[in-house]
Coordinates of C-alpha atoms in Angstrom, one line a residue:
X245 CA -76.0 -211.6 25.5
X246 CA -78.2 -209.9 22.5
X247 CA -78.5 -206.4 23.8
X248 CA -82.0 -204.2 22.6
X249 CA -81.1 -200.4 22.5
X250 CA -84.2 -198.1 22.9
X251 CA -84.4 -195.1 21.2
X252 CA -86.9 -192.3 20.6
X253 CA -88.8 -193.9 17.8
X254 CA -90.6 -197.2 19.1
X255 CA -89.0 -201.0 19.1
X256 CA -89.6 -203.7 16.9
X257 CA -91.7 -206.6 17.3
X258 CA -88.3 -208.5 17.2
X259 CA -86.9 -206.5 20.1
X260 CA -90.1 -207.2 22.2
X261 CA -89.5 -210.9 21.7
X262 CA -85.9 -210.7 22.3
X263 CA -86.5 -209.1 26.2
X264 CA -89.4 -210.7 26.9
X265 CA -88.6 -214.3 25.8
X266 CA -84.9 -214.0 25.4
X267 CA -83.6 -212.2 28.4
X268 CA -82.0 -210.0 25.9
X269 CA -80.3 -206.9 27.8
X270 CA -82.1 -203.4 27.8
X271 CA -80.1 -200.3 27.2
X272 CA -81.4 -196.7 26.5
X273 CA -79.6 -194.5 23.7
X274 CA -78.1 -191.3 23.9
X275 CA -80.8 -189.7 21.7
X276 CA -83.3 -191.0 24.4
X277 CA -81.5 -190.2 27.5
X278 CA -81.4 -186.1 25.9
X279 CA -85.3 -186.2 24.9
X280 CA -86.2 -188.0 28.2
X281 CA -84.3 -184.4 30.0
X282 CA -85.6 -182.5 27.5
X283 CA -89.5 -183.3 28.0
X284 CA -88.6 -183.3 31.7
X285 CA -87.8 -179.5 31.5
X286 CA -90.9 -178.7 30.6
X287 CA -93.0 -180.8 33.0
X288 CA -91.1 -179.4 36.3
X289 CA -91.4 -175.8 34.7
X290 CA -94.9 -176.3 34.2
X291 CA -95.0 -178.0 37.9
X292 CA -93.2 -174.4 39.2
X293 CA -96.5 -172.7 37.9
X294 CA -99.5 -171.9 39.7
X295 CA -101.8 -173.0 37.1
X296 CA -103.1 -176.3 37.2
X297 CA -102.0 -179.2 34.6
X298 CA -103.6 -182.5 34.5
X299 CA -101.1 -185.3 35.8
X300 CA -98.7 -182.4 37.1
X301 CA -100.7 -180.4 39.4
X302 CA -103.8 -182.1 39.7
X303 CA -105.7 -185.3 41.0
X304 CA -106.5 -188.3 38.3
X305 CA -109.8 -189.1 36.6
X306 CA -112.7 -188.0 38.1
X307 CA -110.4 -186.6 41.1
X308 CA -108.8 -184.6 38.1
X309 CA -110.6 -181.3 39.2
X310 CA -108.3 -181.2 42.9
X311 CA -105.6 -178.8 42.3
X312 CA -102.7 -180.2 44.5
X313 CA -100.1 -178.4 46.3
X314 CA -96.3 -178.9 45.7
X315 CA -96.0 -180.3 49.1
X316 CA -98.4 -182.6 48.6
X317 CA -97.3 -183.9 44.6
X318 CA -94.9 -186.7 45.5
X319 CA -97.5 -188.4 47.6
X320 CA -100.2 -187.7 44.7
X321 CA -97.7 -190.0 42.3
X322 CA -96.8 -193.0 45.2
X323 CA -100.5 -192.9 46.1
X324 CA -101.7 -193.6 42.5
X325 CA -99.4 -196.6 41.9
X326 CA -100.5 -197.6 45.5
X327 CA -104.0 -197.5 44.8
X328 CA -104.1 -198.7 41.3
X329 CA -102.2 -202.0 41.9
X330 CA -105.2 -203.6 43.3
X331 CA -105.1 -207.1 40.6
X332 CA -106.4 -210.1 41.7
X333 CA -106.1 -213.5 40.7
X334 CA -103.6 -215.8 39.4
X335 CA -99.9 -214.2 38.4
X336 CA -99.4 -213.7 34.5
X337 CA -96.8 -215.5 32.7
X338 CA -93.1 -213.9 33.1
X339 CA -92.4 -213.2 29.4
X340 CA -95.8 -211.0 29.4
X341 CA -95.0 -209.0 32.4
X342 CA -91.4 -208.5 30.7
X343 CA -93.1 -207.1 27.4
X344 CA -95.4 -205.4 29.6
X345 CA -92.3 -203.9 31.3
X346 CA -90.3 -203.5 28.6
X347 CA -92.9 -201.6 26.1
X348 CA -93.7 -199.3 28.7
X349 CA -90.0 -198.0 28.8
X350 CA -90.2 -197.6 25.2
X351 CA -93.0 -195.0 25.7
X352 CA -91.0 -193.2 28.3
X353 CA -88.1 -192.8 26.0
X354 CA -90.5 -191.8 23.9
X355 CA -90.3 -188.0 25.1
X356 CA -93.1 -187.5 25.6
X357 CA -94.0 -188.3 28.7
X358 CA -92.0 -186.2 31.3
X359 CA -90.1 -189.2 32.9
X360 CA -87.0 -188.3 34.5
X361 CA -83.9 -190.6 32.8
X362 CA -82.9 -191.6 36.3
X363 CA -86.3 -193.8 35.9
X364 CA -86.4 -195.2 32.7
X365 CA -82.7 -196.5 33.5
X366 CA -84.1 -198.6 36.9
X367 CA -86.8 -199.7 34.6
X368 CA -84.0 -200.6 32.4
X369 CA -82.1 -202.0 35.1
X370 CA -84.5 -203.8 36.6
X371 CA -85.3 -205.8 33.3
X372 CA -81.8 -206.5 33.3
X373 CA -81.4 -207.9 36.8
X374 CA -84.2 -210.1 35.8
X375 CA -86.8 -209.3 38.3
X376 CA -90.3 -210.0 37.7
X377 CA -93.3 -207.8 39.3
X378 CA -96.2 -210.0 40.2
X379 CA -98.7 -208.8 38.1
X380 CA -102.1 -210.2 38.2
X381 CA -104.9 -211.9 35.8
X382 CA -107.5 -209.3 36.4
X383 CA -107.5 -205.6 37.2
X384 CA -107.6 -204.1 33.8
X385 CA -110.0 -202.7 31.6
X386 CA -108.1 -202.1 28.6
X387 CA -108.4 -198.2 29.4
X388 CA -107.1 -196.0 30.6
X389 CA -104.5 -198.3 29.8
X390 CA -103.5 -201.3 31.6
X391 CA -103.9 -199.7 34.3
X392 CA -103.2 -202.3 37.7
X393 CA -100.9 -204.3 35.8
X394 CA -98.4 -201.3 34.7
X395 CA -99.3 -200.7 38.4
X396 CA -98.0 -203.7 39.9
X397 CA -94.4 -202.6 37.7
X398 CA -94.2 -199.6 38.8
X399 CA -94.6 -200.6 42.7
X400 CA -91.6 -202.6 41.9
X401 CA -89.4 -199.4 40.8
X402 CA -90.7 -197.7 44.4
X403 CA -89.1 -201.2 46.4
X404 CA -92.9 -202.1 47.0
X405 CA -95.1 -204.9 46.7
X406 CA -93.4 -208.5 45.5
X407 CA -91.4 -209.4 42.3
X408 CA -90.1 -212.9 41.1
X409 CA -85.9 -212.7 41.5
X410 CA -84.3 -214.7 38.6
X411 CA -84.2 -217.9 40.7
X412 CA -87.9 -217.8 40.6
X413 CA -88.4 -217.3 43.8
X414 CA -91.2 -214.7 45.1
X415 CA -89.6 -211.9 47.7
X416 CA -90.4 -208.5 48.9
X417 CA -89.3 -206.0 45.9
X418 CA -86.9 -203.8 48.0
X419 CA -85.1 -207.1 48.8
X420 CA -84.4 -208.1 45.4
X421 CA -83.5 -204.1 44.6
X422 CA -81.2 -203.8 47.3
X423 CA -79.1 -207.2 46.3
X424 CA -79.0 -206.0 42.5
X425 CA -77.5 -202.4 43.4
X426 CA -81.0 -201.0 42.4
X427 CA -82.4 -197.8 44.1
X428 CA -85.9 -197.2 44.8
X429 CA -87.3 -194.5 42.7
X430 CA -88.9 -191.7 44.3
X431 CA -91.9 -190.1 41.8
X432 CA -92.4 -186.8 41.3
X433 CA -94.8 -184.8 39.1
X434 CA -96.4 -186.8 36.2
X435 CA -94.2 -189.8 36.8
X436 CA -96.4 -192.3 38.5
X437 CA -99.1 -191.8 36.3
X438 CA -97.0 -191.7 33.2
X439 CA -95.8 -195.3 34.6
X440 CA -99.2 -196.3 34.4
X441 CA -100.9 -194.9 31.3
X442 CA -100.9 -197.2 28.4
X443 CA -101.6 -200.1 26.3
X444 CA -98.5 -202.3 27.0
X445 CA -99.9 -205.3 28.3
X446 CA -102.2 -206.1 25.6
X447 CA -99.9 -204.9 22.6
X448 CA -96.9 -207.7 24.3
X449 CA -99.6 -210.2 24.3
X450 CA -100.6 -209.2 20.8
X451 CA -97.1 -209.6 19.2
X452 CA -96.0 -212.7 21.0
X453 CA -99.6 -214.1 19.6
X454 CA -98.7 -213.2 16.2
X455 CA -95.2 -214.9 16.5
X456 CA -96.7 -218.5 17.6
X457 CA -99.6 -218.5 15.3
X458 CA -97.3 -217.2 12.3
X459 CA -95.5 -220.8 13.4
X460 CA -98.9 -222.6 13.6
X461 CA -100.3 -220.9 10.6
X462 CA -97.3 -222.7 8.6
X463 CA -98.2 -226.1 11.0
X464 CA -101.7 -226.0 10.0
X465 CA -100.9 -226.1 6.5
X466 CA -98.4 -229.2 7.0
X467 CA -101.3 -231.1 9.1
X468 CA -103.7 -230.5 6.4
X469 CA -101.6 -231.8 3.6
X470 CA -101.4 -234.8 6.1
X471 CA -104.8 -235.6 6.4
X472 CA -105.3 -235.0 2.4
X473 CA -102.6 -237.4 2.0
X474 CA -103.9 -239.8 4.2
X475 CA -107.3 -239.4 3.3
X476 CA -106.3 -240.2 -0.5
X477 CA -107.5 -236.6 -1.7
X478 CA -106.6 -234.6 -4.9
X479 CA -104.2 -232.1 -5.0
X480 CA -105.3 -230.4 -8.1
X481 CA -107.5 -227.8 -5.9
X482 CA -104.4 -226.9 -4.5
X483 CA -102.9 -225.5 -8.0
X484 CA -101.7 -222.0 -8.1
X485 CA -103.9 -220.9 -11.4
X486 CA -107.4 -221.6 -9.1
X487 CA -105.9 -219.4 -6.5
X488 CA -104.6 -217.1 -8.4
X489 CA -108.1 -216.3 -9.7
X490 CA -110.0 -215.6 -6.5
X491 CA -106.0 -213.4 -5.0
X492 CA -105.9 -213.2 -1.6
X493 CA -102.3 -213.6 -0.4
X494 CA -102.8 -215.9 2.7
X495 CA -105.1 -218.3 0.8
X496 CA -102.3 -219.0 -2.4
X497 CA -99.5 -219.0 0.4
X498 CA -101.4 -221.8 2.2
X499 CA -102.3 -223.2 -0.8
X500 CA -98.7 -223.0 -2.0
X501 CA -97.1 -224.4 1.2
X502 CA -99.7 -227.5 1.3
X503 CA -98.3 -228.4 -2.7
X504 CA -94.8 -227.8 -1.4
X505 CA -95.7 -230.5 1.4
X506 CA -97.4 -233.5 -1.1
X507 CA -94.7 -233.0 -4.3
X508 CA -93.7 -236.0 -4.8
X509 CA -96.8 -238.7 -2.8
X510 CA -98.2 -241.3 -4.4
X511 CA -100.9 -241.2 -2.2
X512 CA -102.6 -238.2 -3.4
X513 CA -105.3 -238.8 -6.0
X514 CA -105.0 -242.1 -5.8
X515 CA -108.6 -243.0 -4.8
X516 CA -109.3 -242.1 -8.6
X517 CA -107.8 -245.5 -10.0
X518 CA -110.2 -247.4 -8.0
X519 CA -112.6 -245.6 -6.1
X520 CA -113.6 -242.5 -7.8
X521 CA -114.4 -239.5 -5.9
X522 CA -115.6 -236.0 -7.9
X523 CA -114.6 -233.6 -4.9
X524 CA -112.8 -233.8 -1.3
X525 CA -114.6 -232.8 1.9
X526 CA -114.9 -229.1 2.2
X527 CA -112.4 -229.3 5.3
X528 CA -109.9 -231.0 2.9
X529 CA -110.6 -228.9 -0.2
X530 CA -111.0 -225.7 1.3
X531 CA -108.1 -226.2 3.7
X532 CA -106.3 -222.9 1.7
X533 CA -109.4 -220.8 2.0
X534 CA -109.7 -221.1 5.9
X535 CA -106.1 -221.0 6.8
X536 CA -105.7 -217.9 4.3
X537 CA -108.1 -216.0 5.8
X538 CA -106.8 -216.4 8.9
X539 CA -103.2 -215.8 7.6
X540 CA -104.8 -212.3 6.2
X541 CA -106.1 -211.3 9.9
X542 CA -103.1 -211.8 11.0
X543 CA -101.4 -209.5 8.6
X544 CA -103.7 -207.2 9.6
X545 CA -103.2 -207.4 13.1
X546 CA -99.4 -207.5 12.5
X547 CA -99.8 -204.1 10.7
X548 CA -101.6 -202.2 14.4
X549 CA -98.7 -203.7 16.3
X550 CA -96.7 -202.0 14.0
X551 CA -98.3 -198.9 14.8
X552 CA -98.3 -199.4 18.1
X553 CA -95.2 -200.1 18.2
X554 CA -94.1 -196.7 17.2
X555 CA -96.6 -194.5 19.0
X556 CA -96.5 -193.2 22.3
X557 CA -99.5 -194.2 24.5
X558 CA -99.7 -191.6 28.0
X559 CA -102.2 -188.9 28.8
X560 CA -101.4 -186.0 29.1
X561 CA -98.3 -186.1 27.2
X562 CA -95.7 -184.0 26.4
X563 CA -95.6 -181.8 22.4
X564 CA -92.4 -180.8 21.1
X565 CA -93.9 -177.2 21.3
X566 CA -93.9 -177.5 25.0
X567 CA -97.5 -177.9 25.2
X568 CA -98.5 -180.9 27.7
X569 CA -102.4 -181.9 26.2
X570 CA -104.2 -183.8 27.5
X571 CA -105.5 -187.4 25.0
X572 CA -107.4 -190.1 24.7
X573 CA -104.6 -192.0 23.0
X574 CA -104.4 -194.8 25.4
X575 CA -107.6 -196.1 24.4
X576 CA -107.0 -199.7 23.6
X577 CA -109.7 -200.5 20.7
X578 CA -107.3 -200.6 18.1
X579 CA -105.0 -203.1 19.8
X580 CA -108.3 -205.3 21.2
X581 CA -110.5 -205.7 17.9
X582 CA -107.2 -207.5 16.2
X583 CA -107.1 -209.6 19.5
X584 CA -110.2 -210.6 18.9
X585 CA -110.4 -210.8 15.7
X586 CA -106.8 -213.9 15.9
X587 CA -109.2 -215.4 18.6
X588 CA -111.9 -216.1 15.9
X589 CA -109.5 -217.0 13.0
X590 CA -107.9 -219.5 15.7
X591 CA -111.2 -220.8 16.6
X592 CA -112.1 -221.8 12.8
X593 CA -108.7 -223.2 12.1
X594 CA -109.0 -224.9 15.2
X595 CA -112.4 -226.4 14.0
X596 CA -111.5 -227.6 10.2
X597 CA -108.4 -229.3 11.5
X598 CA -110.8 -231.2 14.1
X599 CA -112.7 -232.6 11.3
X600 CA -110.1 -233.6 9.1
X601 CA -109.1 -235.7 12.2
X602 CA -112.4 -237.0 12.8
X603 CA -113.2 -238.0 8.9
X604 CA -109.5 -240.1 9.5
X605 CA -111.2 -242.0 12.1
X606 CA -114.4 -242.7 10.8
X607 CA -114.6 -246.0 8.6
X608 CA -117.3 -244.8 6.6
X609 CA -115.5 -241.6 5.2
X610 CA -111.5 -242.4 5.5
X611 CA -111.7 -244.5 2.1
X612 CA -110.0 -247.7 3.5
X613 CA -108.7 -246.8 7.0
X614 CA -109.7 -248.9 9.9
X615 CA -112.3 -247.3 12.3
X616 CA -110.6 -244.9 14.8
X617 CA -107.3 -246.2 13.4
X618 CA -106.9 -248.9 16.0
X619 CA -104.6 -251.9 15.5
X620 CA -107.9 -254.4 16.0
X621 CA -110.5 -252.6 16.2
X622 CA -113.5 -253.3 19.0
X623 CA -110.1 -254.8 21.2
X624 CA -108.7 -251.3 20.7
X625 CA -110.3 -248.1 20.7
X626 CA -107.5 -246.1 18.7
X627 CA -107.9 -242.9 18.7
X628 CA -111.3 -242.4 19.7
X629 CA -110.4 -240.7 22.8
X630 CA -107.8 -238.2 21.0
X631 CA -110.6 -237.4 19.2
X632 CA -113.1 -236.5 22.1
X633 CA -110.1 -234.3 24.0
X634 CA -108.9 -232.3 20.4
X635 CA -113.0 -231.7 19.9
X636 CA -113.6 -230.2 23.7
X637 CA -110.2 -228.3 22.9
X638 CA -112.5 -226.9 19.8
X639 CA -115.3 -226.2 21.5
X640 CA -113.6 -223.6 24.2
X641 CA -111.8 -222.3 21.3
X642 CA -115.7 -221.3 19.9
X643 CA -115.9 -219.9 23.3
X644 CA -112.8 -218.4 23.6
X645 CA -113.6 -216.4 19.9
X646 CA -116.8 -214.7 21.7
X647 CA -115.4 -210.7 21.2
X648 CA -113.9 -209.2 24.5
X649 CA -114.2 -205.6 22.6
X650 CA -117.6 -205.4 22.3
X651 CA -118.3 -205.3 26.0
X652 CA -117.6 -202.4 27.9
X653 CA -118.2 -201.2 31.6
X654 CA -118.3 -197.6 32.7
X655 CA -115.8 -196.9 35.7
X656 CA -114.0 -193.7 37.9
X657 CA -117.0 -192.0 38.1
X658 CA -118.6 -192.5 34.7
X659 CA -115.4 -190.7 33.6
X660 CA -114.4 -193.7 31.7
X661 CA -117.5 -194.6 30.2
X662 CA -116.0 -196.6 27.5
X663 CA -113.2 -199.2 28.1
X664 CA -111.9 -201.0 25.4
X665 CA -111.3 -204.4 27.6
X666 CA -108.4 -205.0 25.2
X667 CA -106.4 -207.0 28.3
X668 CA -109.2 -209.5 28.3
X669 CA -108.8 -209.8 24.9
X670 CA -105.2 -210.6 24.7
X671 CA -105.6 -212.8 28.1
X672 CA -108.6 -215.1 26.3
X673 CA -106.2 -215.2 22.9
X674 CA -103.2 -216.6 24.9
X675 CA -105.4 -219.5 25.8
X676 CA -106.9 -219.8 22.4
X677 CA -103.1 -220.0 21.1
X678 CA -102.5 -222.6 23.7
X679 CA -105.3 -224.4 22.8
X680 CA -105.0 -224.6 18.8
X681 CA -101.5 -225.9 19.0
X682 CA -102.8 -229.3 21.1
X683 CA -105.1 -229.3 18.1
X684 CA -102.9 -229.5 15.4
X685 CA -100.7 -231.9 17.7
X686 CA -103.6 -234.5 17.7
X687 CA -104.3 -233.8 13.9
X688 CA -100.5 -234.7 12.8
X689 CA -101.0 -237.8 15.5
X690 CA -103.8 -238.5 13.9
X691 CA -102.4 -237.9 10.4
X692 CA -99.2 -239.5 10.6
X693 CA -100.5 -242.7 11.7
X694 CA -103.3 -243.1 8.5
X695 CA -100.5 -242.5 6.2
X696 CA -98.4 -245.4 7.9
X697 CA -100.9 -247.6 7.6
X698 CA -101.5 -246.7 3.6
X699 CA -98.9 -249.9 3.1
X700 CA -98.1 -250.2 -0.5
X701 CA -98.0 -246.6 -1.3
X702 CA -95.3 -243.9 -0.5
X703 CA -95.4 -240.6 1.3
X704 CA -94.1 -237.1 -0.1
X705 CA -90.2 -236.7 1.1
X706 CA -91.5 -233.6 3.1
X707 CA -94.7 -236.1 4.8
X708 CA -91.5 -238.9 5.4
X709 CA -89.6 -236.2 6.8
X710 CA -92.4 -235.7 9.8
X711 CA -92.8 -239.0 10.2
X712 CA -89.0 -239.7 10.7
X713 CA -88.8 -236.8 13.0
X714 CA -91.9 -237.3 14.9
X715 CA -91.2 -240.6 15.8
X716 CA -87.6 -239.7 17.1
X717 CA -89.8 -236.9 19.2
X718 CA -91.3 -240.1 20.9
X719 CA -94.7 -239.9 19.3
X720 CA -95.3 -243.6 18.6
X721 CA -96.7 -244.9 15.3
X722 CA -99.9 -248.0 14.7
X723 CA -100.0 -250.5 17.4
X724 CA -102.1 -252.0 20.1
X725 CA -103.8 -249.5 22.4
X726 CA -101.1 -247.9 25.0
X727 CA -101.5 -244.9 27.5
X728 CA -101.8 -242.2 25.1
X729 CA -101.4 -239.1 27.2
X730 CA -98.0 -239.2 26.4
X731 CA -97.9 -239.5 22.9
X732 CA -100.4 -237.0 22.8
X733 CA -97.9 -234.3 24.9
X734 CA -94.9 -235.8 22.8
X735 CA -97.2 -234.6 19.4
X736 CA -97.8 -230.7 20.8
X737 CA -94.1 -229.8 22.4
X738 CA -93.4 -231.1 18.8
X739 CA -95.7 -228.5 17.4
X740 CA -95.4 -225.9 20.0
X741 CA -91.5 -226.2 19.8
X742 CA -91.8 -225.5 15.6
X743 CA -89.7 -228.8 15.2
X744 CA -93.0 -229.7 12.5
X745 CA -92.4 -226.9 10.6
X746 CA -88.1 -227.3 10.9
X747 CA -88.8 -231.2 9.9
X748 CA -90.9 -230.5 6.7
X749 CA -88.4 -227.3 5.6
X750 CA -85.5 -230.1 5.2
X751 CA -87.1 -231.1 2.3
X752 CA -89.1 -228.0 1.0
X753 CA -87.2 -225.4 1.9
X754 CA -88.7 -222.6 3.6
X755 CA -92.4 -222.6 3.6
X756 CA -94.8 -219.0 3.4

């Protein structure tokens, strides 16, 4: 099994993937295992003195100004776990409490946060045994942190509260510790809150976004040189010299991978023999512009999980003077703008691919196609209904792309007066993720089926390649109305599982 070792200076998006979607073993270096001791040093020398230090010696938040006795500090650190894993609502997905998990630990091997090594090696070990906390939909504000679902984790690591065993079944927490070997943690000074401090949840959600939409980025672009090729368009606005004047990189490499898609049709541009046509539809023409900028946010978004990646999110934390400061580094508005800002881009990528599928179905703009695409039309409906579920899928994308970031409620006190609501952010883009790839799955159904039934004429090898390969997926081609439900789920595990991208590249090569 793929093993990810953590170190002292952040993980890759690659590694978060690999944990939280592979199952990929966790183990900590020996450079981490010295600076976790290290920073650990300085906390319980700190903890030996009578002055107070904030997460050390003192209460939390607007309780912060309660010096607490030694007697009393190990209770402090189970109490605030305790108390802050108060979600509510349905459980998250596995592979996101794993990242969650998982991204955490690479803080505390950070350094800097005064974690003994004795519990970043059960957080380690507890990945490894597979055990899932159950962590909640709702509880967190996006600052300080994600705070109730690092919460519910860290509950886990004391034996308390109820985690998902690898079977899948749901059982007490010290149950599933016990039969793995694992012993419950006991906190001390600074841990429980450094278990809790940080932007985890959202930045996992964030880099397993980027990774799907990088795949149905590169989907979009296959669906769209589809439709065009269905819909008899021109590729000419799709040559590199008119991109190359107006240079934004996402925009040529869309442009570039619909080309790659159509060399070789004898469908494109064929309206202009016989039915002369000066420009495509904007959501044909302008396919390159759309997806581009959307391929840009992501870049840009891929560049703050970058950073995140490498940082070290916990307040106070510890300096390699010796200092412990106090921050405001776990603040999650840099992480929840580029959450938002995918939701948008997937909402408008959502929304020209919807109207290339509706100008396939209506007789009036298709140039030639019957109406809806049905086998006898007024018998059969066709795809009308396809239609109608891809365009509601649309609309809560729309929904879906309202910002998360711009809202903000004051909590503890009026201490946190400014939340970044960054997990709401990444929560909402999950579903928008979800959402767009059922689009694009009813665009190539849609797409597919107007370029069968273009008789006469022949596909690109790359648009024959889909075909050949969606059809063996069990998406079936023109004929008489039939349940379509099925089709319709056969077309997005086909997208969702990248098997349109993997069909195309046989004959392209590796697209952008």
């Amino acid at each position: 099994m793929h093993t990810v070792v953590v170190g002292t200076s952040g993980v890759t998006a690659s590694d978060v993937l690999a944990v939280a979607r592979g199952g990929a073993r966790v183990e900590l270096s020996p450079e981490a295992v010295a600076a976790l001791a290290a920073a650990r040093e300085i906390v319980d020398a700190l903890a030996a003195k009578p002055d107070p230090v904030y997460g050390v010696s003192t209460g939390f938040g607007a309780l912060a100004t309660r010096h607490i006795s030694q007697e009393l500090r190990a209770q402090l650190q189970r109490n605030i776990v305790r108390s802050h894993a108060a979600g509510m609502g349905p459980r998250v997905e596995r592979e996101v409490v794993r990242a969650l998990m998982f991204l955490r630990l690479k803080t505390v091997c950070s350094g800097h946060t005064g974690v003994r090594p004795e519990v970043a090696q059960t957080m380690a070990d507890v990945l490894n045994a597979g055990i899932t906390p159950v962590v909640h939909e709702y509880g967190s504000l996006g600052c300080s942190g994600d705070l109730a679902p690092l919460s519910h984790c860290a509950l886990t690591l004391m034996g308390e509260g109820d985690a998902e065993g690898p079977d899948g079944s749901v059982r007490p927490a010290g149950e599933l510790l016990a039969e793995h070997g694992i012993q419950p943690v006991e906190l001390r000074e600074k841990e429980g809150l450094a278990l809790l401090n940080g932007t985890d949840g959202m930045l996992g959600m964030l880099i397993m976004a980027l990774a799907d939409l990088d795949t149905l980025y590169k989907s979009a672009d296959v669906t769209a040189a589809l439709s065009l090729e269905a819909l008899l368009g021109t590729d000419k606005v799709l040559a590199p010299e008119l991109h190359a004047i107006r240079p934004h990189p996402g925009q040529g490499a869309s442009a570039a991978n619909m080309l790659a898609v159509l060399k070789g049709s004898q469908l494109t541009g064929h309206h202009q023999d016989d039915a002369p046509r000066v420009q495509d539809a904007y959501s044909v023409r302008c396919a390159p512009q759309v997806a581009g900028a959307g391929r840009d946010t992501l870049a840009h978004a891929r560049l703050v999980a970058e950073r995140e990646l490498a940082s070290a999110v916990d307040n106070p934390v510890v300096l390699p003077d010796g200092r412990v400061e106090s921050n405001g580094n776990f603040h999650g508005a840099p992480v929840a703008y580029v959450l938002d800002f995918l939701a948008i881009a997937a909402a408008d990528l959502g929304s020209i691919a919807e109207r290339r599928t509706d100008r396939l179905l209506d007789k009036n703009r298709s140039h030639g196609l019957p109406p809806f695409l049905a086998d006898d039309a007024g018998v059969d409906s066709g795809l009308m209904i396809a239609q109608y579920t891809q365009a509601a899928l649309v609309s809560e994308m729309k929904r879906l792309a309202v910002p998360a970031s711009a809202d903000s409620i004051p909590s503890s006190a009026m201490q946190e007066d400014h939340v970044s609501m960054g997990w709401s952010a990444a929560r909402k883009l999950r579903t928008a993720v979800d959402n767009l790839t059922r689009i694009i799955a009813v665009e190539l159904y849609a797409a597919t089926r107007g370029i069968e039934l273009r008789e006469g004429l022949a596909p690109a090898p790359a648009s024959q390649a889909v075909i050949e390969a969606v059809r063996a997926a069990g998406v079936q081609g023109p004929g008489p109305d039939r349940f379509l439900a099925p089709d319709l789920a056969a077309a997005d595990a086909f997208v969702r599982g990248g098997h349109l991208v993997a069909a195309v590249e046989t004959v392209t090569g590796p697209l952008q």
